CSV table of C-alpha atoms and ligand atoms in Angstrom, one decimal:
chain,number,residue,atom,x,y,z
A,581,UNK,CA,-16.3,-10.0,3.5
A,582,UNK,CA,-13.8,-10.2,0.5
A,583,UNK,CA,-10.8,-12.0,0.0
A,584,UNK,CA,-8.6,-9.7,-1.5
A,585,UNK,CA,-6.5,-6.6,-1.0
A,586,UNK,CA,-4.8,-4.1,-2.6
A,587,UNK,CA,-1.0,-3.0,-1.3
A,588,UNK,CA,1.9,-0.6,-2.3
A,589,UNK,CA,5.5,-1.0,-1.0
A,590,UNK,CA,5.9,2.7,-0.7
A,591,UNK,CA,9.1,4.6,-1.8
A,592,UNK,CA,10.4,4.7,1.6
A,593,UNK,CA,10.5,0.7,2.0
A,594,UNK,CA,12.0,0.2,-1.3
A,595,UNK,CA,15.0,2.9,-1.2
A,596,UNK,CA,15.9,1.2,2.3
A,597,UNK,CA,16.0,-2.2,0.8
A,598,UNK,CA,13.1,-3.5,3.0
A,599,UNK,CA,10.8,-5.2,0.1
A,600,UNK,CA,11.8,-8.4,0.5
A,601,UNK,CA,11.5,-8.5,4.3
A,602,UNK,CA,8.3,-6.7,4.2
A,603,UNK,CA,6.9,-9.4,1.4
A,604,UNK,CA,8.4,-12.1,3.2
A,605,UNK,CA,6.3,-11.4,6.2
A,606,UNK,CA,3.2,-10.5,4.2
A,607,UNK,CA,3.5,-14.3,2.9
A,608,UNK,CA,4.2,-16.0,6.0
A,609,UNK,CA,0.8,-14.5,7.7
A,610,UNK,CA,-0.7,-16.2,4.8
A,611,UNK,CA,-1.6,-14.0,2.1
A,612,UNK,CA,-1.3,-15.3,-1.4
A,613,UNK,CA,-0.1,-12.7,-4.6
A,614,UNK,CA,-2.7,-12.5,-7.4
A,615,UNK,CA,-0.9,-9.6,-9.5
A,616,UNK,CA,2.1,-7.7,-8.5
A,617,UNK,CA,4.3,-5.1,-10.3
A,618,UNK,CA,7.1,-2.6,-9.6
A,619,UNK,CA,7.4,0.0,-10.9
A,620,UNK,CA,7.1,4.1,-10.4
A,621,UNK,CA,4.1,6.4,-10.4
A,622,UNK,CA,4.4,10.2,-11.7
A,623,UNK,CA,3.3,12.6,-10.1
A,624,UNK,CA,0.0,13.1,-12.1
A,625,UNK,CA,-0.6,9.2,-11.2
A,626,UNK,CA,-0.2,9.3,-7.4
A,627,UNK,CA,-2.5,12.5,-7.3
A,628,UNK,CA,-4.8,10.4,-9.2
A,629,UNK,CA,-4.5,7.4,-6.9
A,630,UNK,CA,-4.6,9.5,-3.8
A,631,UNK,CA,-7.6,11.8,-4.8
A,632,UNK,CA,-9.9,11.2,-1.9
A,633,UNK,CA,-7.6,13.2,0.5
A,634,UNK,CA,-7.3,16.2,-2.3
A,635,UNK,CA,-8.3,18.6,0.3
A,636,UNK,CA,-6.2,17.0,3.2
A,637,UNK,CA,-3.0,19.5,4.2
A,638,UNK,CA,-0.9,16.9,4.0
A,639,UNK,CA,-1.9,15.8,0.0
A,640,UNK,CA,1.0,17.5,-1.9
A,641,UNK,CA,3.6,16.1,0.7
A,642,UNK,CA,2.1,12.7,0.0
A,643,UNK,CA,1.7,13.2,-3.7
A,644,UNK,CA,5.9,13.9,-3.7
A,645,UNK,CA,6.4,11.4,-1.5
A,646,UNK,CA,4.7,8.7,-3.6
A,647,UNK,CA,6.0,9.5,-7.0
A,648,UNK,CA,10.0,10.0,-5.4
A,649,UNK,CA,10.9,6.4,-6.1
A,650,UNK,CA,10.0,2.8,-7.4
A,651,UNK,CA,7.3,1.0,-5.2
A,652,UNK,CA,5.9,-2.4,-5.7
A,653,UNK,CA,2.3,-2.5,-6.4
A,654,UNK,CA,0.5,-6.3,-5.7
A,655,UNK,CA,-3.3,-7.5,-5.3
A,656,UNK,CA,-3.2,-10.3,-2.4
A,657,UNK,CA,-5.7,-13.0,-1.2
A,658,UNK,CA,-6.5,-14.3,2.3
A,659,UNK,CA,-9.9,-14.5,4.0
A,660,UNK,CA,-10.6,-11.1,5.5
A,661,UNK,CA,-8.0,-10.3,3.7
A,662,UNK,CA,-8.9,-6.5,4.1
A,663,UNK,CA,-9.7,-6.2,7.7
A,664,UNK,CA,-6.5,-9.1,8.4
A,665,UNK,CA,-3.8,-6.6,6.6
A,666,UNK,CA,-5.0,-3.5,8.2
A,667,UNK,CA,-3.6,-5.3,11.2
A,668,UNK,CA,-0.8,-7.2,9.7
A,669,UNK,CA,0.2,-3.5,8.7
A,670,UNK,CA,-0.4,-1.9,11.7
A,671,UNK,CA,-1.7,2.0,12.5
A,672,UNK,CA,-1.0,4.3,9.5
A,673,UNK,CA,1.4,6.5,12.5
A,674,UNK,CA,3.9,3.9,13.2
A,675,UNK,CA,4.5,5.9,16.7
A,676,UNK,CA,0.6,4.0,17.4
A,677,UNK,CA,1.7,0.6,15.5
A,678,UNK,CA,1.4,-2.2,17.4
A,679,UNK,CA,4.6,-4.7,18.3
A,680,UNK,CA,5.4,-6.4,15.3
A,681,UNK,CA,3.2,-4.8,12.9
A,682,UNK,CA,5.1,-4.1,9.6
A,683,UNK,CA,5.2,-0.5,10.2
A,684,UNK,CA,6.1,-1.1,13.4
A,685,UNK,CA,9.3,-2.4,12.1
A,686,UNK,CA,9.9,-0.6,8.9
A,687,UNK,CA,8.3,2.8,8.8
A,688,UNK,CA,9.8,6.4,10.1
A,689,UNK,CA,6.9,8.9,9.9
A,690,UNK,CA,3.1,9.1,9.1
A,691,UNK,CA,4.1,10.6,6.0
A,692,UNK,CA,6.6,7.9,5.2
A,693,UNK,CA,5.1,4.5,6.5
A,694,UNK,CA,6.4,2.0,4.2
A,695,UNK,CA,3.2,0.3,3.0
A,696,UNK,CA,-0.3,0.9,1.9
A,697,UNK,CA,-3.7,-1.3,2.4
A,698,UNK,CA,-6.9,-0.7,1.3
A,699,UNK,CA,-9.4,0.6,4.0
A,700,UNK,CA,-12.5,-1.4,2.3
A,701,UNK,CA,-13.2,-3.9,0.1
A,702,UNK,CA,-14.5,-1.3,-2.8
A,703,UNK,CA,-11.3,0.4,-2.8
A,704,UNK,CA,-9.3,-2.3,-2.8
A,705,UNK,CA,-11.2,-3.2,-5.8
A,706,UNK,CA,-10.7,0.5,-7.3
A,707,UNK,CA,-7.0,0.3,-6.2
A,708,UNK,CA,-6.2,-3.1,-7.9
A,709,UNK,CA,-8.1,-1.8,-11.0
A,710,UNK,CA,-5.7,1.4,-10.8
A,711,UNK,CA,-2.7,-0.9,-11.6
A,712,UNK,CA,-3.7,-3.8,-13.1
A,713,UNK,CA,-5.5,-5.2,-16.1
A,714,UNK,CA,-7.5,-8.4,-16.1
A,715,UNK,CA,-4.6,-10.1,-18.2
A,716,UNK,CA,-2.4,-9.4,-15.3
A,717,UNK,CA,-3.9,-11.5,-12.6
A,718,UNK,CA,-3.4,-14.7,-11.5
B,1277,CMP,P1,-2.0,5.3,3.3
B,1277,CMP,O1,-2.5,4.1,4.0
B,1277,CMP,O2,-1.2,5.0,2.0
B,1277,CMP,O3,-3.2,6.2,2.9
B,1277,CMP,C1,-3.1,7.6,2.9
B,1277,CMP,C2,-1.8,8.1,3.3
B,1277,CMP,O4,-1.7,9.5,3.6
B,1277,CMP,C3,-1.3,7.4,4.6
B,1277,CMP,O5,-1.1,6.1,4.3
B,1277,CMP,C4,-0.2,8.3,5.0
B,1277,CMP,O6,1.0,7.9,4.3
B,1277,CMP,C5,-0.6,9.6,4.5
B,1277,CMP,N1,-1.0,10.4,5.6
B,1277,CMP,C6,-2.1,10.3,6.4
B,1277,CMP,N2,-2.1,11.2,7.4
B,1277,CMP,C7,-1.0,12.0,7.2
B,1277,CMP,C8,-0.5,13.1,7.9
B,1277,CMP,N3,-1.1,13.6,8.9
B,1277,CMP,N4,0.7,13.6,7.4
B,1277,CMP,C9,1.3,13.1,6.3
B,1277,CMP,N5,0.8,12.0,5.6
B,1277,CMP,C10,-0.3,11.5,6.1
């Protein structure tokens, strides 16, 4: 078990003003920032990110989608804190996200599901590592 995460507020979420509310309720279930950052990936970097669904029909819709507009990229802490944001988050098809759940609340489509989390403790590390130096955590 680790006790950190990785997390995106996708482009979706941020064009719809909903990164304060989303972070707001990331804190209050009790995770802690460790790095954060917004800023904007091209399209060369969220093909990059996104590489283990390369051959996935859906990859150059996601790849767009990603790289349309700012999103805020942060590195959390909690105990579990993998397993415990997977369900803080909710199913990746909001339609299936349970009451509550931040995509419940904030996301409109599969595609466009206003947040990421890391599926396992190794790509959380990979993820964080994507975006952020060792200088930039706290
Ligand atoms: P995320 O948790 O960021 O990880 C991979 C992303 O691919 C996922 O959220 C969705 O946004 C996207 N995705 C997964 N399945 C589909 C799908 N069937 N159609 C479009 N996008 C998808």
């Amino acid at each position: 078990m680790s006790n950190r995460t990785f997390t995106m507020v996708k482009p979706d979420a941020t064009s719809k003003g909903y990164t304060g509310g989303i972070l707001d309720q990331i804190l209050n279930a009790g995770f802690t920032i460790k790095a954060m950052k917004w800023t904007r990936l091209t399209e060369e970097q969220a093909g990059e990110f996104y590489a283990v669904h390369k051959e996935r029909p859906f990859y150059p819709e996601l790849v767009k989608f990603m790289s349309s507009g700012p999103i805020v990229a942060a590195i959390l802490e909690k105990d579990n804190a993998v397993a415990d944001f997977r369900k803080l988050i909710g199913a990746t098809n909001p339609a299936q996200a349970e009451e509550g759940t931040i995509r419940k609340k904030y996301a409109a489509s599969m595609g466009e599901n206003a947040v990421h989390g890391s599926d396992s403790d190794e790509n959380a590390g990979i993820e964080g590592d994507f975006f952020f130096s060792k200088l930039e955590r706290f």
